PDB file of C-alpha atoms in Angstrom:
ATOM      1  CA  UNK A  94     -29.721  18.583 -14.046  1.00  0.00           C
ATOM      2  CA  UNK A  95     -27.374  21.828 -13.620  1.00  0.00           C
ATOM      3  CA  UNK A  96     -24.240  22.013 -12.102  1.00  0.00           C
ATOM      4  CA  UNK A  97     -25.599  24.257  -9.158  1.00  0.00           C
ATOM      5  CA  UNK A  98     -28.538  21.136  -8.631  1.00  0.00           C
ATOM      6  CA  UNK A  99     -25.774  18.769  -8.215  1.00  0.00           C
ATOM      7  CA  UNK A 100     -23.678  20.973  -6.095  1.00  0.00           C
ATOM      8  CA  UNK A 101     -26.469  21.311  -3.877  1.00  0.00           C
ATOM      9  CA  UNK A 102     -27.787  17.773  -3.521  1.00  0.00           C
ATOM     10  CA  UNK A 103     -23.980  16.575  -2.880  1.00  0.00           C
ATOM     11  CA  UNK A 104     -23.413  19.594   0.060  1.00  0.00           C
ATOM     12  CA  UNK A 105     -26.976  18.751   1.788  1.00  0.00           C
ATOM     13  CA  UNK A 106     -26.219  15.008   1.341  1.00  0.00           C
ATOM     14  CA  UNK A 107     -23.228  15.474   2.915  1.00  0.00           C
ATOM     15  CA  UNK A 108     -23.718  18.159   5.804  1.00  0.00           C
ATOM     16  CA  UNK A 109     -26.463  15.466   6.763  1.00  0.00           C
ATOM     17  CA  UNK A 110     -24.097  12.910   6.965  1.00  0.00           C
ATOM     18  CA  UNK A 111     -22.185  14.705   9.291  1.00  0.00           C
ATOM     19  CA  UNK A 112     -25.826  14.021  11.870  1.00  0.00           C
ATOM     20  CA  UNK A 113     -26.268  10.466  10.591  1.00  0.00           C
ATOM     21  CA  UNK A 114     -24.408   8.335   8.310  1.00  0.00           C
ATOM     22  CA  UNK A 115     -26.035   5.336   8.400  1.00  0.00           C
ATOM     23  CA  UNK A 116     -29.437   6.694   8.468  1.00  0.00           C
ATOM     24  CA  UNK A 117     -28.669   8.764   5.222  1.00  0.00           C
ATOM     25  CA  UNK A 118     -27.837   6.430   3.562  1.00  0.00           C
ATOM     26  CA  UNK A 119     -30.433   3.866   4.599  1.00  0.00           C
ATOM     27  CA  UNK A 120     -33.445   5.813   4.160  1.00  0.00           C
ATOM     28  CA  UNK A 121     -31.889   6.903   0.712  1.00  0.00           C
ATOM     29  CA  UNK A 122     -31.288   3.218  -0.086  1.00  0.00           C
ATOM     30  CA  UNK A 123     -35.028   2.937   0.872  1.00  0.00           C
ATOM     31  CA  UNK A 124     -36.520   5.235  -0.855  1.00  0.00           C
ATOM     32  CA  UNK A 125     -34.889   4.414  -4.045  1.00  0.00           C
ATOM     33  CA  UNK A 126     -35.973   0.531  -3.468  1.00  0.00           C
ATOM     34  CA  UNK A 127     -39.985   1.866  -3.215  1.00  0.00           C
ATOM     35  CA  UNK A 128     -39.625   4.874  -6.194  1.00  0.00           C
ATOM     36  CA  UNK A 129     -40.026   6.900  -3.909  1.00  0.00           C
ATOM     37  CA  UNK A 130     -36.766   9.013  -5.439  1.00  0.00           C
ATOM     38  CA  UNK A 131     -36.812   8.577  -9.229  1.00  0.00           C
ATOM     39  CA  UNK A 132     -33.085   9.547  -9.351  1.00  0.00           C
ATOM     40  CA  UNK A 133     -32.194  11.014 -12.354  1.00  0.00           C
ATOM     41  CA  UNK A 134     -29.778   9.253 -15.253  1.00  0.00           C
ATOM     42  CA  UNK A 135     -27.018  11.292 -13.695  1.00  0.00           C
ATOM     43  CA  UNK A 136     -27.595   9.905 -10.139  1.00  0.00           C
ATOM     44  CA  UNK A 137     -27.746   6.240 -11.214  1.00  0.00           C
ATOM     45  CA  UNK A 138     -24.466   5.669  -9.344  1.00  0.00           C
ATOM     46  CA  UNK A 139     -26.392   5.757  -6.195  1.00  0.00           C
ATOM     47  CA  UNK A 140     -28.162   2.812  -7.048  1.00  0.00           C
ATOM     48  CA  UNK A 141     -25.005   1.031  -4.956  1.00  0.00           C
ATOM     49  CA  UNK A 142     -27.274   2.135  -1.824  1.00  0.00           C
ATOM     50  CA  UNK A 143     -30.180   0.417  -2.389  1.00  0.00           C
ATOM     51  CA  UNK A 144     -28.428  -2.838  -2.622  1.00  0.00           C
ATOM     52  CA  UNK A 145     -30.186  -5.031   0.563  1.00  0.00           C
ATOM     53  CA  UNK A 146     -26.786  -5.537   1.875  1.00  0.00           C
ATOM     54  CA  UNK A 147     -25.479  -2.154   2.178  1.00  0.00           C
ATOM     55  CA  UNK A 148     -28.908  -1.434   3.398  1.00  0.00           C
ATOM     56  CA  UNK A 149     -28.936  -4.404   6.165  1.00  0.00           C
ATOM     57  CA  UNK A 150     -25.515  -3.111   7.394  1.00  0.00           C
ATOM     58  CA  UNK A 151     -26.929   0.648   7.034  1.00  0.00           C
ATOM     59  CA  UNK A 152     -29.958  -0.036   8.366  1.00  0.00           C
ATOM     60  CA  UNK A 153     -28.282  -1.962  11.499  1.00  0.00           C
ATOM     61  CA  UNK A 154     -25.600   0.662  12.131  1.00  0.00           C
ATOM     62  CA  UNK A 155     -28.577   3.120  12.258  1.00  0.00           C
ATOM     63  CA  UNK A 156     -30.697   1.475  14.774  1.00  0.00           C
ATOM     64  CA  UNK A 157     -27.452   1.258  16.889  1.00  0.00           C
ATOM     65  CA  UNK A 158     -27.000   5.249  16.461  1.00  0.00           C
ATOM     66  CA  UNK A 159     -30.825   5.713  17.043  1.00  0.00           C
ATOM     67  CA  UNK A 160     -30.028   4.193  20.873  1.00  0.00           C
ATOM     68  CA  UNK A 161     -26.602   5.146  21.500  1.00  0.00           C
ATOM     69  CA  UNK A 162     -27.195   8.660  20.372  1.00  0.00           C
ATOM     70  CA  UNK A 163     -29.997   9.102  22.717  1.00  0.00           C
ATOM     71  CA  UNK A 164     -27.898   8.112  26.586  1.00  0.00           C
ATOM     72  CA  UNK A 165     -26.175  10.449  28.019  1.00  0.00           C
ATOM     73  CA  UNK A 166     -22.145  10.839  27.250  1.00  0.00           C
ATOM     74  CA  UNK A 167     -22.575   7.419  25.035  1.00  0.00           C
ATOM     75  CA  UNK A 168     -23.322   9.840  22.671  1.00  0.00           C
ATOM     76  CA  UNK A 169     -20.792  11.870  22.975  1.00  0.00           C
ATOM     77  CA  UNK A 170     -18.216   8.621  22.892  1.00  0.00           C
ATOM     78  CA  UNK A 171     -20.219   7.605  19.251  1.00  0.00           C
ATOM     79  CA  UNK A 172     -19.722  10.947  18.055  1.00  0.00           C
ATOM     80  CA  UNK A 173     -16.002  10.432  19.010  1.00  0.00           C
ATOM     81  CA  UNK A 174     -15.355   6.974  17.273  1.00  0.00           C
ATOM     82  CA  UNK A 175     -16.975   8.703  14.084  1.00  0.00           C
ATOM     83  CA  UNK A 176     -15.525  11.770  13.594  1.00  0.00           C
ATOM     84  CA  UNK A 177     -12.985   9.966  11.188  1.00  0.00           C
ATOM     85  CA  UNK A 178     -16.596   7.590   9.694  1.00  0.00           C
ATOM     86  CA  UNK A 179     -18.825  10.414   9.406  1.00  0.00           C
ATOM     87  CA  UNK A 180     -16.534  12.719   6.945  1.00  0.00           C
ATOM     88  CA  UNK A 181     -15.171   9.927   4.717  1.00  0.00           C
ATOM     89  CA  UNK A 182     -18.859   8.612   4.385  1.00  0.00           C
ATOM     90  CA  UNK A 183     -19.765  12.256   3.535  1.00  0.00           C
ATOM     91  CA  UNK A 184     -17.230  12.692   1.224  1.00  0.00           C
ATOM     92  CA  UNK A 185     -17.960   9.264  -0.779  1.00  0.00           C
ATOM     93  CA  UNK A 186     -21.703   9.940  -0.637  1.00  0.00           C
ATOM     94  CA  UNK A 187     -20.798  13.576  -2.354  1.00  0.00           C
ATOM     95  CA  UNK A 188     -18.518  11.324  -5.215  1.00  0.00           C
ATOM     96  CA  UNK A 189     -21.309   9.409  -5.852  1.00  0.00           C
ATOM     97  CA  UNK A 190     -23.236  12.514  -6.912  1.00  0.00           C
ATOM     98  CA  UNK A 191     -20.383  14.327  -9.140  1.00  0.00           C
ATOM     99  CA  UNK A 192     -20.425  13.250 -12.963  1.00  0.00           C
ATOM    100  CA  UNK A 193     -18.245  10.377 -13.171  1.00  0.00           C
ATOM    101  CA  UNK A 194     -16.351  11.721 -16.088  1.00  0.00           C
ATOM    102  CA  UNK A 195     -14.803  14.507 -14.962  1.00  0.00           C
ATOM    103  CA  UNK A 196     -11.877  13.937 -12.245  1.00  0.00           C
ATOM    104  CA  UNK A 197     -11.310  17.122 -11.345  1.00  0.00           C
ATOM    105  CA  UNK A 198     -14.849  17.714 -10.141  1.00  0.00           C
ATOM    106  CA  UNK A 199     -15.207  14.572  -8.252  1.00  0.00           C
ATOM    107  CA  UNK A 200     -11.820  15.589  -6.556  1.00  0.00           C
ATOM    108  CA  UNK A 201     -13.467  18.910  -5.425  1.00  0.00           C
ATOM    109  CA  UNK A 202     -16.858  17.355  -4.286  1.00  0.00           C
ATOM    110  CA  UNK A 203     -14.543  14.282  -2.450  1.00  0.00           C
ATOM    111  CA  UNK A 204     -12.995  17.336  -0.433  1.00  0.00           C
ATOM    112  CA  UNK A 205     -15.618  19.985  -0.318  1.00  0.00           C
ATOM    113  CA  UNK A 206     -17.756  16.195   0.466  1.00  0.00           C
ATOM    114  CA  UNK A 207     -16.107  15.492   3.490  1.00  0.00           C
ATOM    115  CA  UNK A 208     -15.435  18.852   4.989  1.00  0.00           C
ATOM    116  CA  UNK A 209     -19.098  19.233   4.977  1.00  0.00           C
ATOM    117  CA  UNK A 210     -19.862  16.746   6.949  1.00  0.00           C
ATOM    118  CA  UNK A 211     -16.979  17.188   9.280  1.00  0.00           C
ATOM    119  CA  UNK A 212     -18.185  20.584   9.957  1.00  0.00           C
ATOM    120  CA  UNK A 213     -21.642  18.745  10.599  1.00  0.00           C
ATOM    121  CA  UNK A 214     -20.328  16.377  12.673  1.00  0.00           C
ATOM    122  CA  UNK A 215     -18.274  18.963  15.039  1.00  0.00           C
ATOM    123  CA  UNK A 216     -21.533  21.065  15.026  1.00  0.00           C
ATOM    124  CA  UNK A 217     -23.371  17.779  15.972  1.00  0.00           C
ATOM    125  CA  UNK A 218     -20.912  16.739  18.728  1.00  0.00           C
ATOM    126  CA  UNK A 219     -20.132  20.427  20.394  1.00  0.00           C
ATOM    127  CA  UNK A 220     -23.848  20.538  20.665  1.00  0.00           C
ATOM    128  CA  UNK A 221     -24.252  17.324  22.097  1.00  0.00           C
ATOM    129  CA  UNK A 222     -21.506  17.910  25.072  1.00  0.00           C
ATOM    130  CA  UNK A 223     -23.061  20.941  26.355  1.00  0.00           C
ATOM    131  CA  UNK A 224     -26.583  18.777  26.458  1.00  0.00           C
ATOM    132  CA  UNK A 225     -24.870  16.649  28.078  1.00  0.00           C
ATOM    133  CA  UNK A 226     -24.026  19.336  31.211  1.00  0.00           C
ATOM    134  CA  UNK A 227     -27.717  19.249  31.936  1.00  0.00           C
ATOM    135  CA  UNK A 228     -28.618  17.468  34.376  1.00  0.00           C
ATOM    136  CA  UNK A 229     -31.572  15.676  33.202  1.00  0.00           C
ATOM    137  CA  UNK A 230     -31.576  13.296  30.014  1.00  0.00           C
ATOM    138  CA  UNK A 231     -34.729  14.677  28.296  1.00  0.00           C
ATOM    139  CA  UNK A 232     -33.129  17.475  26.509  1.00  0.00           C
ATOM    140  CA  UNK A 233     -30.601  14.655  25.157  1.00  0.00           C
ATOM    141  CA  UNK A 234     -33.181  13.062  24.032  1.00  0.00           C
ATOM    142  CA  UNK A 235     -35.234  15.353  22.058  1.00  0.00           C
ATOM    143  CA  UNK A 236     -32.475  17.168  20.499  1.00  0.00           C
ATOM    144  CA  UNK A 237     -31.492  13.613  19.323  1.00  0.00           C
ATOM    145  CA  UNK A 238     -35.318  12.713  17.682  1.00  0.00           C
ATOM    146  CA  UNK A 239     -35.240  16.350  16.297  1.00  0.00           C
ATOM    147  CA  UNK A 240     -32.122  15.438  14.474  1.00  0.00           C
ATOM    148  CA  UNK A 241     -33.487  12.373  12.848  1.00  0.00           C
ATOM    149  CA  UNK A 242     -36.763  13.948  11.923  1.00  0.00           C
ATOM    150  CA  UNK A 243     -34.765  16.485  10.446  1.00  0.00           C
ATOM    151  CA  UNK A 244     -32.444  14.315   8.656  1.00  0.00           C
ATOM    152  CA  UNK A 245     -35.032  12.356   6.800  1.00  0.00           C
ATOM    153  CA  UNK A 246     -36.919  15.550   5.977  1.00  0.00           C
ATOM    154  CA  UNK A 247     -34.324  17.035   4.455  1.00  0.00           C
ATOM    155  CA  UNK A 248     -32.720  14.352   2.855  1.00  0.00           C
ATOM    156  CA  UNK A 249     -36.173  13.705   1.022  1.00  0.00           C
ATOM    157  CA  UNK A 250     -36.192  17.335   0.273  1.00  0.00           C
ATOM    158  CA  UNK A 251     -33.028  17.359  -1.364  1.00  0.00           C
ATOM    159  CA  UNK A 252     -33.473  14.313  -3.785  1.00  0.00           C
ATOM    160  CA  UNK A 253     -37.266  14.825  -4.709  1.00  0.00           C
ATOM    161  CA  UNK A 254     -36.897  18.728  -5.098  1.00  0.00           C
ATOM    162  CA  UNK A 255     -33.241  19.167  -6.597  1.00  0.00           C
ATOM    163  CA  UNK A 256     -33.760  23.188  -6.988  1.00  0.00           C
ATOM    164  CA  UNK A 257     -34.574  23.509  -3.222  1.00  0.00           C
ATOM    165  CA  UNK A 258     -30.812  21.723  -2.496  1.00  0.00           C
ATOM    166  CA  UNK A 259     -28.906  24.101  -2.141  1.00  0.00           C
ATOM    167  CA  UNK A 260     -31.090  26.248  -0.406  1.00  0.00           C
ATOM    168  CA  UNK A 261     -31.241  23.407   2.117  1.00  0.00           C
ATOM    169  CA  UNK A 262     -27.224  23.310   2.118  1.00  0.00           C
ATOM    170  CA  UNK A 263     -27.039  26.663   2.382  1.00  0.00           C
ATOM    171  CA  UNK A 264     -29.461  26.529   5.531  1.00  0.00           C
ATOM    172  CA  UNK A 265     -27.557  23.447   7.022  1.00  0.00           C
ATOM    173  CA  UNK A 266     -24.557  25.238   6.631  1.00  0.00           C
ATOM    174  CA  UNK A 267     -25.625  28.571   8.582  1.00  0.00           C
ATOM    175  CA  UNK A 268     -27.332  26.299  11.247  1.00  0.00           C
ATOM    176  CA  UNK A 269     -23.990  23.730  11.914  1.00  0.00           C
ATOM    177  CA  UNK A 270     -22.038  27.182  11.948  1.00  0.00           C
ATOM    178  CA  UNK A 271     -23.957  29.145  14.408  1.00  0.00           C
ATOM    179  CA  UNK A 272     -24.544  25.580  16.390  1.00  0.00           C
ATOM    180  CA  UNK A 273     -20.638  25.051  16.903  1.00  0.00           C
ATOM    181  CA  UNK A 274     -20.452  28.824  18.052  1.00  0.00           C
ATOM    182  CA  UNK A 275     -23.200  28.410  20.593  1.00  0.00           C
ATOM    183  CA  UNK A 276     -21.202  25.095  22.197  1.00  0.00           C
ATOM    184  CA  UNK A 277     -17.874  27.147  22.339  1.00  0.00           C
ATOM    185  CA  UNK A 278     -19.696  30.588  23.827  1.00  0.00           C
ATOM    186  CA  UNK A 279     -21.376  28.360  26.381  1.00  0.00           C
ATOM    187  CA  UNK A 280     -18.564  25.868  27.081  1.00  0.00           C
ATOM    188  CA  UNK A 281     -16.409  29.082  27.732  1.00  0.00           C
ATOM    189  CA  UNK A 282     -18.685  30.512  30.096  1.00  0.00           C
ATOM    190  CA  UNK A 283     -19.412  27.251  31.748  1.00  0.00           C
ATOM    191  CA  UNK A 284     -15.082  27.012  32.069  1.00  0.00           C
ATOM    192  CA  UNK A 285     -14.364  30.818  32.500  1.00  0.00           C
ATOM    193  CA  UNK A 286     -13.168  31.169  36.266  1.00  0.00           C
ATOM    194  CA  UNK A 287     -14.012  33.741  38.979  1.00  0.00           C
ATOM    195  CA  UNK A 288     -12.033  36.584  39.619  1.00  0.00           C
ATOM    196  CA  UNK A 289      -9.915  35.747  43.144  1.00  0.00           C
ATOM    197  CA  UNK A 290     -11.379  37.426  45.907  1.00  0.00           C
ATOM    198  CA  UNK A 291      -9.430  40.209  46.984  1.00  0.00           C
ATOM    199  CA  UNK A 292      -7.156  38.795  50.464  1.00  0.00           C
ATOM    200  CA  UNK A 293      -8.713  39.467  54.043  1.00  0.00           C
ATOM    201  CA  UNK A 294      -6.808  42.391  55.128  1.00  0.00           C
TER     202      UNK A 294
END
């Protein structure tokens, strides 16, 4: 596997991350248990994942993000509690990736590892607090299934077709980016006061 394969599954695997932790690394975990992902030699180190009690802890954590992350604001106060869990898990998922023999690149994908998924996460919560201005729960809720969906997709994407990762990081990347600059243009118009009307003369 080439440098640029491994570069790529450790920024998707992380960027996703920054959406769902536990369900990365469940479904992972899973899909390693039924061969569904023949990892390569160089990926072995993952094999800590399928282990059935990191997956019953993943796996319980996940079904308590599946719920949480679909009421409105209790989102918003996961997303809070995990913007220090998200990035470290992203950053020790990347580490698990890197060759295990050379520090200096598993000190670069720890870092690069957990600022992808922080920018994820920010992405992930910014969107989530202008869904929550509506005034109706359903868009919550769908953005929050589209989001899993997506995660799983990808994530199966990135392990079963290592050339397509980092197209997908690349992708993920654009898409968190232009996501966290959509929340701030329309939190700053929803914040951005009217001009005084002029005094009754």
């Amino acid at each position: 596997m080439g440098i640029m394969e491994i570069i790529g599954i450790a920024g998707s695997v992380s960027l996703l991350a920054g959406w769902r932790l536990y369900l990365s690394i469940f479904a992972t975990g899973l899909a390693m248990r039924l061969d569904a992902i023949p990892l390569p030699e160089h990926l072995q180190s993952l094999d800590a994942l399928a282990n059935p009690w990191v997956m019953g802890v993943a796996a319980i954590a996940a079904i308590a993000e599946f719920f949480a992350d679909k009421v409105m604001w209790l989102d918003s106060a996961w997303d809070a509690i995990h913007t220090f869990v998200r990035p470290v898990g992203g950053a020790l998922l990347a580490l698990a990736i890197v060759d295990p023999s050379d520090p200096a690149t598993q000190v670069v994908a720890f870092l690069l590892g957990g600022g992808a998924a922080l920018t994820a996460h920010a992405g992930k919560a910014g969107v989530r607090g202008v869904v929550n201005a509506s005034p109706e729960p359903v868009s919550n809720m769908a953005v929050s299934t589209v989001e899993d969906v997506a995660t799983v997709g990808l994530l199966y994407l990135a392990y079963e077709y290592p050339y397509l990762a980092g197209g997908i990081a690349l992708v993920l990347l654009v898409l968190v980016v232009w996501l966290i600059w959509m929340a701030r243009k329309i939190v700053r118009s929803l914040f951005r006061r009217k001009p005084a009307d002029p005094p009754p003369t």
